[in-house]
Amino acid sequence: MKMYSKVFIFLTGAVYIYYQVLAQDMYSAEIMVESNVTLDAQTVLSAINSTNLSLTSGQTVQIVNTELVAECLIVGTDTNCNCSTNYLWSNEVCYNYNCCRDATCTQNVSYITPLCSPKVQVFINGSVQTTAWDQTKNTTLQIQFQQLNAIQYVNVTGPRTISTPSSTQFIADFQVAVSVRVPTDKLQGIVTNLEKQLSAIILVDTLGMVIVEAPGTTVCYQSTPQLACKLEEATGSAGWNMTTQNQRFELNSGSVVQLNQTCATSIYQSCIGVTLNGVTGIWEGTYECGFTIGSIRHTGRTYLSVALLPDTITLSTMPLTMNCSKGQPSVSLTASAIIPASGKTYDISWSYNGSATNYKAVQNTTLEGYVNYTFSPTIPCTKGSGVYVNITFKNDVNQMKSAQINIPAIYDGVIVCKQITLNEDTWPETPAGETVIIRKCPLGRVGYKSRTCIGPAWQDVFYSCVSEELDKVSNAAQAFLKGLGATPEVAKDIFEGLKNSSALGSGSSNDIADVSASIDVLNMMAKASKTTVLQDDIFPDFVSAASNMLNGTWSGVNDTVRYNMSSNYLNSVEGLVKNIQVNQSNGVNSTNLDLTFCRSNNCNVSVFDIGVNMNKTNGILKTVAVKNLMSKLNNSFNGTQPKPTDLILSATLDNKSDSTIRIRLDFPSGKTNPTQPHCVFWNTTGNKWSDEGCNISISDENHTICECNHLTAFSVLMSKGDGGKKDPILELISNIGLGVSICSLVIFLIIESLVWSAVVKTNLSHFRHTAIVNIATFLLLANCSFLASSNPETLSDSWCLVLTICKHLFYLAMFCWMLCLSIMLVHQLIFVFSPLRKRVFMFLSSILGYVCPILMVGSSYVYYKYTNQNYYNSTTCWLVYVRLLVGSMHAFLLPVGTIVLANLFSMVVVIVTLMKTSVPDSSKADDKETAKGILKVVIVLTPVFGVTWIVGFIQLIMSDSPMYNVITYIFTILNTFQGFFILITGCFAEQKVREELFKLITGKSKGNDSTKKFTSTTYTKDH
């Protein structure tokens, strides 16, 4: 009796629904059903579709899709199995049971899972490179690949020949098409056999084996799409490439590209994903992933479509400014917007001053790869918040991107810079405070030039025109930083191009633009080196390029820009040296850079005569010395401007495991008295020098040896005295002197208020006491502000600024009132019979003593803020001194120096007058009295004329003298006790004040006749 049965194999899709939550997990499974011959497949499918399964865990499984995969008819020991449409025999059935076509399989394979595999189009592409080729090799290829399951065809093309002086190579290309995914080991076996039989090198890649997950629709501009490639087999390596219309790039992690190699599962043992952060137009293209196993590479491809918007919008107008000073109601101009050509069409709208217009853009292609849109509005000459033109681009998914250009407008009465032609560029009439941009560069350069009107004078032209070759290098570096084409080979090309561009300096004003762009390239590559491994074969080009950048003085920019450039340069060079992987290189030397590596545990190396000693347990010590950079850095240190040495040394250590680091640096810097060397390092956080963790071991006339407990960029600064460090004795003297002065000034002002009515009975005495009271008041306020800022590290920047302004203002006001006093005194001596009227003196002295200091302080603060220079030093809470005639300190030194010289002249006039009053044939006793009178004048007038501040100017002049520290102490003592001296000379040395004070103390109506006269001849003139 024969038994008839049918085996149906179904593919089912199931959804696990967890506790009525919205989240769902999708699963697929195969179900094998055995039945008698009378049961057909549709009946089974209907039964499965109406079934919900409950698992022991309490989860519910809902079957959402079923499909018949294979059907087997078993009669006794005879088996006839067929795969359903769109399915083919699995690789296990094919290679183990020789069922490899669409025909019925008579082997007992019904128990195999999977029995059939879905049809998948797979292409196997490859090339055979050999020294000889004939038709038999073609046949061998055909025979070997016919072993594959579900083979469709094998096509062989070629061969083509490649001749070299030593040999001729034949290369034949082939393509194999199959309908199922091929096991890699099977394919690798065929390739290996062919290489042996053909004596050839065979390279193979497949298309269709890899499952690619990608967005199915166009992604938005600046969105973050994710792509993933999966392969069922484990592989050795994986990667992504992106191909545009003209170029092919390898993708690596960068600022945009983020590769993910941790997405593998038990089913897909190989996986590589890529996330693109903020895609723009350059990221539209074909993406190809690849997995490599042996000599076979499995690939997958997908196209990423981006809803484009212009990556860059360059706006300009003609004319560059709008002249509304001639009474016209409006001005016509033409605005131009240039964007990269992309083949996309945009909905474009223009507007000016916020008013929408239906103007249709005029489009015409200008240069290759760019599209120009123009707009010619007539703009009313109405004063408002400003004149501007705006253009907006809208793409297919209604995303918008706008750009705006502000147009300087000239109205009646405004300060302007006159039109001027310079180097064939016409800078139009421009209102003060505005910047004009000319987007025209010399042949071979791209960029722009800008110039700011500070009214009525033009500032220097700022050149941002860089060479075309350097611009290409910069674009390549930008792409490299993003992860587009970030490979060691591309990095080498970038540094080679940078070296060639930096070596072409012409000495023109455009060089500073090239230097700035080159530093930007270094900065981008330093950032990229954190994620992309760079090999040491780039060191020669990198060091040469970095050295070439330092050949110039960088004088075409202001200090702020130069400080930023030099800081970025140092940080970039240090970062690249640290991150570049060292293999065989022992170092590179150039004019301005000397790079050396030490692999031994006890390192003793020398770079530009700087000795470096360090003990370590492992890793490579990288040291690079830099010349001609110190003069370009901001070398302020602890509130001073020390003299820099010429060398910087940067030290980094690869793969360090030492818990503590001690490096010893021997700088060949001589020490000149009274300068004090400081071992410092460049603090990248604040972009300034710091001595934390570094100290001086030895310092003499020949060298300075520094010891530090960390690694970074080091140098030596030579400062006057202690370089801004607090001298405890000097600080103690200052605090005691200020305290005594403050108390003395308070006492002085109290006494003046008590005796005021009695001592100001004449105009002259009123003038003198008014001036000296103002001097004492402002000195008291200045001293209080000085004490409040004695610990700048405890103050916020806002309070530091406030106290700096207060000290600047109060000291200037004090000196201005000193000038009032000296002018009044000289006038009284010279014009004895033409005394000043009280109203005139009070008016003029109020202007000089109150208004002038406010104007000087306010204008200096506005100037330094407007020119982006530092008005104050946050480490000292005082004005900034950079060098002679540079720095906000000169807003204090120049007026104070002028006033002190004027007051000194007044003292000389007083002394000469006293000497003239003496009788020519006077006795020695009279000469002695005259000398005493002169001495009293000097003693009394010195505090109130600020003559002691001359010592401060001597301190600046004799900064290199061995007496510098002595002069510093003298200046501190004289000026911190100035308030005490004013109390002595202004109160107790004046007879009237003494008499009135004595009356108040004793209660008598008359002064004590025995009180000695202790006043100068000058002051007795107002009795």
PDB file of C-alpha atoms in Angstrom, residues 557-566 864 867-870:
ATOM      1  CA  VAL A 557      46.486  93.033   9.868  1.00  0.00           C
ATOM      2  CA  ASN A 558      45.901  94.598  13.280  1.00  0.00           C
ATOM      3  CA  ASP A 559      47.174  93.122  16.535  1.00  0.00           C
ATOM      4  CA  THR A 560      43.924  91.339  17.387  1.00  0.00           C
ATOM      5  CA  VAL A 561      43.804  89.488  14.061  1.00  0.00           C
ATOM      6  CA  ARG A 562      47.524  88.701  14.209  1.00  0.00           C
ATOM      7  CA  TYR A 563      47.208  87.325  17.759  1.00  0.00           C
ATOM      8  CA  ASN A 564      44.345  85.045  16.660  1.00  0.00           C
ATOM      9  CA  MET A 565      46.288  83.891  13.603  1.00  0.00           C
ATOM     10  CA  SER A 566      49.440  83.087  15.586  1.00  0.00           C
ATOM     11  CA  TYR A 864      39.682 100.848  22.042  1.00  0.00           C
ATOM     12  CA  THR A 867      38.981  99.142  17.213  1.00  0.00           C
ATOM     13  CA  ASN A 868      38.619  95.745  18.967  1.00  0.00           C
ATOM     14  CA  GLN A 869      41.610  96.393  21.218  1.00  0.00           C
ATOM     15  CA  ASN A 870      41.788  95.734  24.931  1.00  0.00           C
TER      16      ASN A 870
END
